[in-house]
Tab-separated table of C-alpha atoms in Angstrom:
chain	number	residue	atom	x	y	z
A	1	MET	CA	39.309	-27.579	34.831
A	2	GLU	CA	35.661	-28.146	34.942
A	3	LEU	CA	33.411	-25.648	32.943
A	4	GLY	CA	30.266	-28.020	32.396
A	5	LEU	CA	28.049	-25.756	34.642
A	6	CYS	CA	28.624	-22.592	32.286
A	7	LYS	CA	25.850	-23.279	30.201
A	8	LYS	CA	25.927	-19.988	28.624
A	9	LEU	CA	30.037	-20.303	27.737
A	10	LYS	CA	30.428	-19.276	24.093
A	11	ALA	CA	34.202	-19.258	24.034
A	12	LEU	CA	37.386	-19.479	25.494
A	13	PRO	CA	39.980	-16.423	25.847
A	14	CYS	CA	42.543	-16.196	23.378
A	15	ASN	CA	45.397	-16.840	25.968
A	16	PHE	CA	43.838	-19.638	27.344
A	17	GLY	CA	46.869	-21.706	26.540
A	18	ALA	CA	48.966	-19.776	29.262
A	19	LEU	CA	47.410	-22.263	31.682
A	20	THR	CA	50.468	-24.568	30.478
A	21	GLN	CA	49.932	-26.886	33.956
A	22	LEU	CA	46.351	-27.891	32.952
A	23	ARG	CA	45.655	-31.523	33.286
A	24	SER	CA	41.870	-31.703	32.574
A	25	LEU	CA	39.602	-29.424	30.255
A	26	ASP	CA	35.756	-30.637	30.377
A	27	LEU	CA	33.458	-28.377	28.390
A	28	THR	CA	30.308	-30.308	28.992
A	29	ASP	CA	27.049	-28.463	28.681
A	30	THR	CA	28.764	-25.331	27.173
A	31	GLN	CA	28.346	-23.469	24.044
A	32	VAL	CA	31.904	-23.664	23.233
A	33	THR	CA	32.167	-24.728	19.731
A	34	GLU	CA	36.077	-23.751	18.817
A	35	LEU	CA	39.153	-24.299	20.908
A	36	PRO	CA	41.788	-21.130	20.774
A	37	GLU	CA	44.987	-22.117	18.973
A	38	SER	CA	46.782	-21.716	22.227
A	39	VAL	CA	45.115	-24.872	23.686
A	40	THR	CA	46.234	-26.939	20.841
A	41	SER	CA	49.708	-25.144	20.977
A	42	ASN	CA	50.398	-24.859	24.322
A	43	LEU	CA	48.573	-27.210	26.951
A	44	CYS	CA	51.038	-30.112	26.668
A	45	LYS	CA	50.184	-31.315	29.865
A	46	LEU	CA	46.425	-32.157	29.218
A	47	GLU	CA	45.435	-35.700	30.295
A	48	ILE	CA	41.995	-34.980	29.593
A	49	VAL	CA	39.507	-33.574	26.851
A	50	ILE	CA	35.879	-33.618	26.896
A	51	LEU	CA	34.062	-31.863	24.217
A	52	PHE	CA	30.517	-31.090	24.084
A	53	ARG	CA	27.711	-31.156	21.047
A	54	GLY	CA	28.266	-28.861	18.691
A	55	SER	CA	32.030	-28.320	19.208
A	56	LYS	CA	34.908	-28.699	16.395
A	57	PHE	CA	37.880	-31.110	17.298
A	58	PRO	CA	41.058	-29.036	16.830
A	59	LYS	CA	42.802	-29.492	13.400
A	60	ASN	CA	45.823	-30.884	15.390
A	61	ILE	CA	46.419	-32.348	18.686
A	62	ARG	CA	50.065	-33.813	18.084
A	63	ASN	CA	51.201	-32.000	21.229
A	64	TRP	CA	48.993	-33.242	23.711
A	65	VAL	CA	51.328	-36.187	24.089
A	66	GLU	CA	50.200	-36.752	27.823
A	67	LEU	CA	46.651	-37.219	26.889
A	68	ARG	CA	44.702	-40.281	28.113
A	69	LYS	CA	41.230	-39.691	27.413
A	70	LEU	CA	39.204	-37.762	24.629
A	71	THR	CA	35.572	-37.934	24.613
A	72	TYR	CA	32.827	-36.067	22.548
A	73	TYR	CA	29.523	-36.210	23.370
A	74	ASP	CA	27.020	-35.728	20.900
A	75	ARG	CA	24.782	-38.265	18.561
A	76	LYS	CA	25.039	-36.335	15.608
A	77	THR	CA	28.750	-36.340	14.103
A	78	ASP	CA	28.181	-35.508	10.361
A	79	GLY	CA	30.646	-33.167	9.661
A	80	LEU	CA	33.116	-33.953	12.316
A	81	ILE	CA	36.751	-34.388	11.556
A	82	MET	CA	38.925	-36.117	13.701
A	83	PRO	CA	42.408	-33.960	14.280
A	84	ARG	CA	45.612	-34.523	13.006
A	85	GLY	CA	48.330	-36.139	15.224
A	86	ILE	CA	46.395	-38.894	16.859
A	87	GLU	CA	48.497	-41.484	15.680
A	88	LYS	CA	51.358	-39.822	18.013
A	89	LEU	CA	49.204	-39.797	21.497
A	90	THR	CA	50.342	-43.167	22.798
A	91	ARG	CA	48.950	-42.979	26.076
A	92	LEU	CA	45.468	-42.400	25.161
A	93	GLU	CA	43.251	-44.776	27.420
A	94	VAL	CA	39.727	-43.604	26.194
A	95	LEU	CA	39.027	-42.477	22.314
A	96	TYR	CA	35.055	-41.835	22.088
A	97	PRO	CA	34.500	-41.636	19.308
A	98	PHE	CA	37.419	-42.100	16.346
A	99	ILE	CA	35.971	-40.909	12.884
A	100	VAL	CA	37.260	-42.628	10.025
A	101	ARG	CA	37.674	-40.233	7.317
A	102	LYS	CA	36.884	-40.692	3.660
A	103	GLU	CA	39.349	-41.273	1.212
A	104	ASP	CA	39.383	-38.193	-0.295
A	105	ASP	CA	39.907	-36.273	3.369
A	106	VAL	CA	43.384	-38.049	4.205
A	107	SER	CA	46.022	-36.266	3.237
A	108	ILE	CA	49.320	-37.672	1.764
A	109	ASP	CA	51.496	-36.259	4.651
A	110	THR	CA	49.815	-37.813	7.442
A	111	CYS	CA	52.006	-41.149	8.611
A	112	SER	CA	52.505	-43.101	5.529
A	113	HIS	CA	48.460	-42.608	3.985
A	114	ASN	CA	47.914	-42.112	0.433
A	115	SER	CA	44.659	-41.051	-1.365
A	116	SER	CA	43.805	-44.973	-1.277
A	117	SER	CA	43.556	-45.276	2.293
A	118	SER	CA	41.133	-44.551	5.022
A	119	SER	CA	42.407	-42.625	8.206
A	120	ILE	CA	41.985	-45.978	10.237
A	121	GLN	CA	45.750	-46.956	10.473
A	122	GLU	CA	46.248	-43.735	12.867
A	123	LEU	CA	44.956	-46.265	15.443
A	124	ALA	CA	47.879	-48.716	15.044
A	125	ASP	CA	50.331	-47.376	17.756
A	126	LEU	CA	47.655	-46.362	20.316
A	127	ASN	CA	48.277	-49.492	22.456
A	128	SER	CA	47.279	-47.986	25.536
A	129	LEU	CA	43.470	-47.934	24.336
A	130	GLN	CA	41.083	-49.285	26.895
A	131	TRP	CA	37.489	-47.859	25.410
A	132	LEU	CA	37.353	-47.115	21.971
A	133	ARG	CA	34.268	-46.139	19.571
A	134	ILE	CA	35.345	-46.413	15.841
A	135	LEU	CA	32.543	-44.543	13.828
A	136	HIS	CA	31.812	-44.297	9.581
A	137	LEU	CA	33.627	-47.483	9.194
A	138	GLU	CA	31.941	-47.405	5.540
A	139	ASN	CA	34.790	-45.229	4.941
A	140	VAL	CA	37.060	-48.684	5.235
A	141	ARG	CA	36.881	-49.500	1.587
A	142	GLY	CA	40.053	-51.792	1.550
A	143	GLY	CA	38.579	-54.892	3.049
A	144	LYS	CA	40.072	-56.941	5.841
A	145	ILE	CA	43.873	-55.923	5.175
A	146	GLU	CA	42.821	-52.086	5.773
A	147	ALA	CA	40.736	-52.740	8.580
A	148	ALA	CA	43.643	-54.900	10.158
A	149	ASN	CA	46.112	-51.809	10.073
A	150	ALA	CA	44.025	-50.495	13.300
A	151	LYS	CA	45.783	-53.334	14.800
A	152	LEU	CA	43.186	-53.932	17.190
A	153	ILE	CA	44.234	-57.391	18.108
A	154	ASP	CA	47.534	-55.986	19.420
A	155	LYS	CA	45.592	-53.767	21.842
A	156	GLN	CA	45.721	-56.112	25.231
A	157	ASN	CA	44.489	-53.081	27.320
A	158	ILE	CA	41.207	-52.682	25.202
A	159	GLN	CA	38.302	-53.583	27.429
A	160	ASP	CA	35.095	-51.778	25.726
A	161	LEU	CA	35.110	-51.837	21.844
A	162	ASP	CA	31.972	-50.420	19.931
A	163	LEU	CA	32.406	-50.518	16.182
A	164	ARG	CA	29.579	-48.304	14.129
A	165	TRP	CA	28.662	-48.107	10.201
A	166	LYS	CA	26.492	-45.261	9.018
A	167	SER	CA	22.852	-46.132	9.837
A	168	GLU	CA	21.654	-44.915	6.440
A	169	GLU	CA	24.533	-46.264	4.492
A	170	GLU	CA	23.172	-47.728	0.587
A	171	GLU	CA	22.930	-51.459	0.494
A	172	GLY	CA	24.194	-53.581	-2.057
A	173	ASP	CA	26.287	-56.912	-2.390
A	174	GLU	CA	29.459	-54.986	-2.911
A	175	LEU	CA	29.109	-52.964	0.578
A	176	ALA	CA	28.062	-56.026	2.510
A	177	ALA	CA	31.170	-58.126	1.192
A	178	THR	CA	33.225	-55.410	2.002
A	179	ALA	CA	31.441	-54.426	5.580
A	180	THR	CA	32.095	-58.200	6.424
A	181	MET	CA	35.827	-58.513	5.464
A	182	VAL	CA	36.194	-55.092	7.426
A	183	LEU	CA	34.777	-56.626	10.592
A	184	GLU	CA	36.948	-59.700	10.042
A	185	GLY	CA	39.856	-57.365	10.111
A	186	LEU	CA	38.647	-55.605	13.185
A	187	GLN	CA	39.519	-59.037	15.218
A	188	PRO	CA	40.057	-57.565	19.063
A	189	HIS	CA	42.446	-58.914	21.604
A	190	PRO	CA	41.478	-61.604	23.292
A	191	ASN	CA	41.127	-59.548	26.489
A	192	LEU	CA	38.026	-57.830	25.502
A	193	GLU	CA	35.115	-57.662	27.675
A	194	LYS	CA	32.594	-55.810	25.607
A	195	LEU	CA	31.687	-55.478	22.289
A	196	SER	CA	28.961	-53.233	20.651
A	197	ILE	CA	28.177	-53.368	16.573
A	198	TYR	CA	25.881	-51.193	15.228
A	199	TYR	CA	24.324	-50.903	11.419
A	200	PHE	CA	26.784	-53.746	10.435
A	201	PRO	CA	25.517	-54.117	6.658
A	202	GLY	CA	27.474	-57.679	6.387
A	203	LEU	CA	25.620	-60.907	5.693
A	204	LYS	CA	27.289	-62.772	8.061
A	205	PRO	CA	29.548	-61.903	11.414
A	206	PRO	CA	33.140	-63.152	11.389
A	207	LYS	CA	34.110	-66.367	12.817
A	208	TRP	CA	36.371	-64.926	15.918
A	209	MET	CA	32.967	-63.242	17.153
A	210	SER	CA	32.074	-66.905	18.545
A	211	SER	CA	35.226	-68.160	19.034
A	212	SER	CA	36.310	-69.318	22.837
A	213	SER	CA	39.546	-68.782	21.699
A	214	CYS	CA	39.508	-65.483	19.937
A	215	ILE	CA	37.418	-63.554	22.623
A	216	PRO	CA	37.566	-65.773	25.605
A	217	ASN	CA	36.774	-63.139	27.900
A	218	LEU	CA	33.887	-61.561	26.208
A	219	VAL	CA	31.068	-60.441	28.911
A	220	THR	CA	28.897	-58.466	27.077
A	221	LEU	CA	27.701	-58.483	23.444
A	222	LYS	CA	25.439	-56.146	21.805
A	223	ILE	CA	24.241	-56.119	18.214
A	224	PHE	CA	21.913	-53.488	17.036
A	225	SER	CA	19.969	-52.931	13.722
A	226	SER	CA	22.337	-55.047	11.430
A	227	HIS	CA	19.741	-55.813	9.138
A	228	ASN	CA	21.049	-58.067	6.811
A	229	CYS	CA	23.011	-59.971	9.036
A	230	GLY	CA	22.376	-63.603	9.956
A	231	SER	CA	22.420	-64.821	13.455
A	232	PRO	CA	26.017	-65.168	14.958
A	233	VAL	CA	27.252	-68.781	14.945
A	234	GLY	CA	28.484	-70.483	18.224
A	235	LEU	CA	27.454	-67.537	20.773
A	236	GLY	CA	26.778	-70.452	23.339
A	237	GLN	CA	30.457	-71.344	23.254
A	238	LEU	CA	31.766	-68.174	24.665
A	239	PRO	CA	32.758	-68.970	28.603
A	240	CYS	CA	32.666	-65.605	30.098
A	241	LEU	CA	29.341	-64.050	28.252
A	242	LYS	CA	26.968	-62.767	30.533
A	243	ILE	CA	24.697	-60.047	28.651
A	244	LEU	CA	23.642	-60.683	24.870
A	245	HIS	CA	21.615	-57.639	23.092
A	246	MET	CA	20.679	-58.524	19.710
A	247	PHE	CA	18.096	-55.824	18.376
A	248	GLY	CA	16.492	-55.074	15.023
A	249	MET	CA	18.248	-58.291	13.115
A	250	LYS	CA	15.234	-58.405	10.743
A	251	SER	CA	17.239	-61.340	8.425
A	252	VAL	CA	16.977	-63.653	11.386
A	253	LYS	CA	14.137	-66.289	10.861
A	254	CYS	CA	15.059	-68.652	13.539
A	255	LEU	CA	17.748	-69.074	16.614
A	256	GLY	CA	18.375	-72.826	16.513
A	257	LYS	CA	21.348	-75.029	16.487
A	258	ASP	CA	23.716	-72.837	14.911
A	259	PHE	CA	23.153	-70.282	17.638
A	260	TYR	CA	24.047	-72.287	20.338
A	261	HIS	CA	27.727	-73.829	18.716
A	262	GLN	CA	29.411	-74.473	16.020
A	263	GLN	CA	28.055	-76.887	12.754
A	264	GLU	CA	31.499	-78.853	13.319
A	265	GLU	CA	30.845	-79.969	16.594
A	266	GLU	CA	27.475	-80.708	15.979
A	267	GLY	CA	28.318	-84.324	15.258
A	268	ASN	CA	30.481	-84.708	17.922
A	269	GLU	CA	28.990	-87.354	20.199
A	270	GLY	CA	31.267	-86.131	23.040
A	271	PHE	CA	30.177	-82.803	22.956
A	272	THR	CA	29.041	-82.311	26.377
A	273	THR	CA	30.028	-78.578	26.924
A	274	THR	CA	27.439	-76.134	28.820
A	275	LEU	CA	26.144	-73.816	26.373
A	276	PHE	CA	25.989	-69.980	27.421
A	277	LEU	CA	27.411	-71.015	30.447
A	278	SER	CA	27.375	-67.743	32.062
A	279	LEU	CA	25.127	-66.181	30.570
A	280	THR	CA	22.631	-64.083	33.081
A	281	SER	CA	20.550	-61.511	30.752
A	282	LEU	CA	19.269	-62.180	27.091
A	283	TYR	CA	17.388	-59.270	25.001
A	284	LEU	CA	15.697	-60.043	21.575
A	285	TYR	CA	14.145	-56.939	20.515
A	286	ASP	CA	12.451	-55.930	17.297
A	287	MET	CA	13.690	-59.079	15.216
A	288	GLU	CA	10.294	-58.604	13.149
A	289	ASN	CA	11.249	-61.593	10.999
A	290	LEU	CA	12.381	-64.289	13.919
A	291	GLU	CA	9.960	-67.028	13.896
A	292	GLU	CA	11.519	-69.444	15.963
A	293	TRP	CA	13.696	-69.784	19.060
A	294	VAL	CA	14.503	-73.461	19.300
A	295	ALA	CA	14.920	-75.355	22.493
A	296	PRO	CA	18.690	-76.260	22.849
A	297	SER	CA	19.532	-79.975	22.021
A	298	ARG	CA	20.675	-80.673	25.786
A	299	PRO	CA	18.294	-78.317	27.520
A	300	ASP	CA	19.851	-79.361	30.957
A	301	SER	CA	23.051	-78.248	29.996
A	302	SER	CA	22.119	-74.880	28.610
A	303	PHE	CA	21.484	-71.144	30.192
A	304	PRO	CA	22.065	-72.524	33.738
A	305	CYS	CA	22.474	-68.767	35.303
A	306	LEU	CA	19.785	-67.301	33.117
A	307	GLU	CA	18.092	-64.470	35.078
A	308	HIS	CA	16.962	-61.585	33.112
A	309	LEU	CA	15.011	-62.603	29.752
A	310	GLU	CA	13.510	-59.810	27.413
A	311	ILE	CA	11.904	-60.395	24.216
A	312	LYS	CA	9.948	-57.602	22.543
A	313	TRP	CA	8.245	-56.595	19.172
A	314	CYS	CA	9.353	-59.811	17.480
A	315	SER	CA	5.946	-59.791	15.550
A	316	ASN	CA	6.365	-62.951	13.814
A	317	LEU	CA	7.814	-65.052	16.641
A	318	THR	CA	5.056	-67.979	17.343
A	319	SER	CA	7.282	-70.548	19.272
A	320	ILE	CA	10.091	-70.227	21.907
A	321	PRO	CA	11.620	-72.856	24.351
A	322	ASP	CA	9.678	-74.316	27.544
A	323	LEU	CA	10.444	-71.162	29.996
A	324	ARG	CA	10.378	-73.812	33.075
A	325	LEU	CA	14.066	-75.352	31.811
A	326	TRP	CA	15.488	-72.211	33.620
A	327	ALA	CA	13.027	-72.188	36.598
A	328	SER	CA	15.966	-72.339	39.351
A	329	SER	CA	17.405	-68.985	37.835
A	330	LEU	CA	14.989	-66.946	36.066
A	331	LYS	CA	14.068	-63.634	37.992
A	332	ARG	CA	13.040	-61.246	35.515
A	333	LEU	CA	10.767	-62.349	32.554
A	334	GLU	CA	9.298	-59.860	29.940
A	335	ILE	CA	7.498	-60.575	26.776
A	336	GLU	CA	5.716	-57.991	24.653
A	337	GLY	CA	4.776	-57.656	20.732
A	338	CYS	CA	5.016	-61.432	20.262
A	339	LYS	CA	3.184	-64.150	19.253
A	340	VAL	CA	4.188	-66.966	21.712
A	341	LYS	CA	1.461	-67.392	23.649
A	342	GLU	CA	0.962	-71.215	22.499
A	343	SER	CA	4.512	-71.801	23.947
A	344	ILE	CA	3.497	-70.309	27.480
A	345	PRO	CA	2.703	-72.972	29.839
A	346	TYR	CA	-0.468	-72.220	31.597
A	347	ASP	CA	1.582	-73.070	34.952
A	348	LEU	CA	4.304	-71.006	34.153
A	349	LYS	CA	3.926	-68.394	36.987
A	350	LYS	CA	3.537	-71.520	39.881
A	351	SER	CA	7.146	-73.014	38.258
A	352	LEU	CA	9.151	-69.935	37.982
A	353	THR	CA	9.426	-69.805	42.215
A	354	PHE	CA	12.356	-67.186	42.223
A	355	LEU	CA	10.750	-64.676	39.657
A	356	ALA	CA	10.587	-61.135	40.755
A	357	ARG	CA	9.122	-59.859	37.878
A	358	LEU	CA	6.807	-60.882	35.157
A	359	TYR	CA	5.167	-59.070	32.353
A	360	PHE	CA	3.541	-60.127	29.268
A	361	ASP	CA	1.624	-57.878	26.958
A	362	GLY	CA	-1.076	-58.648	24.124
A	363	PHE	CA	-1.873	-62.237	26.165
């Protein structure tokens, strides 16, 4: 049942649960804030539930055993508490989002939880998941072991994984160390295709993020506003990576050898693997301390498919590779808010024969 056009709808009738054969409930763009108890107790055949801003999750949804999609559309999730019974919904394919509860909010009678653990282990048996967003990972205080209780590495169907810490979370060495271990414990299944990481407070990403054996099928990687985090190492070795976003990584000063491949490969004279073999789109945004992007040691074997390059608001960036290296593939080039004028060849436009869009600002 789609009620998305009912913008003035404020509540569902108390006996709404009498529609026992209902498969879908879409409350997008309504003013409904709370579901009647009859919905959670009687609608056991629901497969899709879409809630909208201002809504509350039901207290318990363990009866929604057929549920395949549970989504909540609102940027503001403060005060929003996940319903009990999530761990029973083993047919869930889309969970957007899962909000990790604080230690004090996890009851002793929920699964095997106790007051010293977070709720993240409720994800353990949801192996049908294909699209998962996890919010408030700062509430996972037990490091790698606790994070691994979510068993993301066992979820072979997962395609899109979105991991988020709270943006205004206080900084500190202890928090950074814990976050690093939490992300280590959230290693996904090798089938993952899209990974997004927001507000990660750790100092460095885990090794699995750049391992061609751990995430060989990754197509899209987005890292947003991870201010303390250094550049991921070895991203050039991911064979299927097509789209790379790096936004707001204020600790990164140089994109150099480590950016392309692991250090252990550096001294290997037989290292001939093409770097960024499949990359078509690269976005570098708001990296205010980035000073230099070093050309790969073997330019002829790097970025062979690069079509779209955007570098914006990297105010201290003064040096980038010769863009003519990618003349045979580059179709869209945008540079704004940088100091790379001296790195731009005077005959660039003539060299980039396949270019469809060229935008420079401040030159």
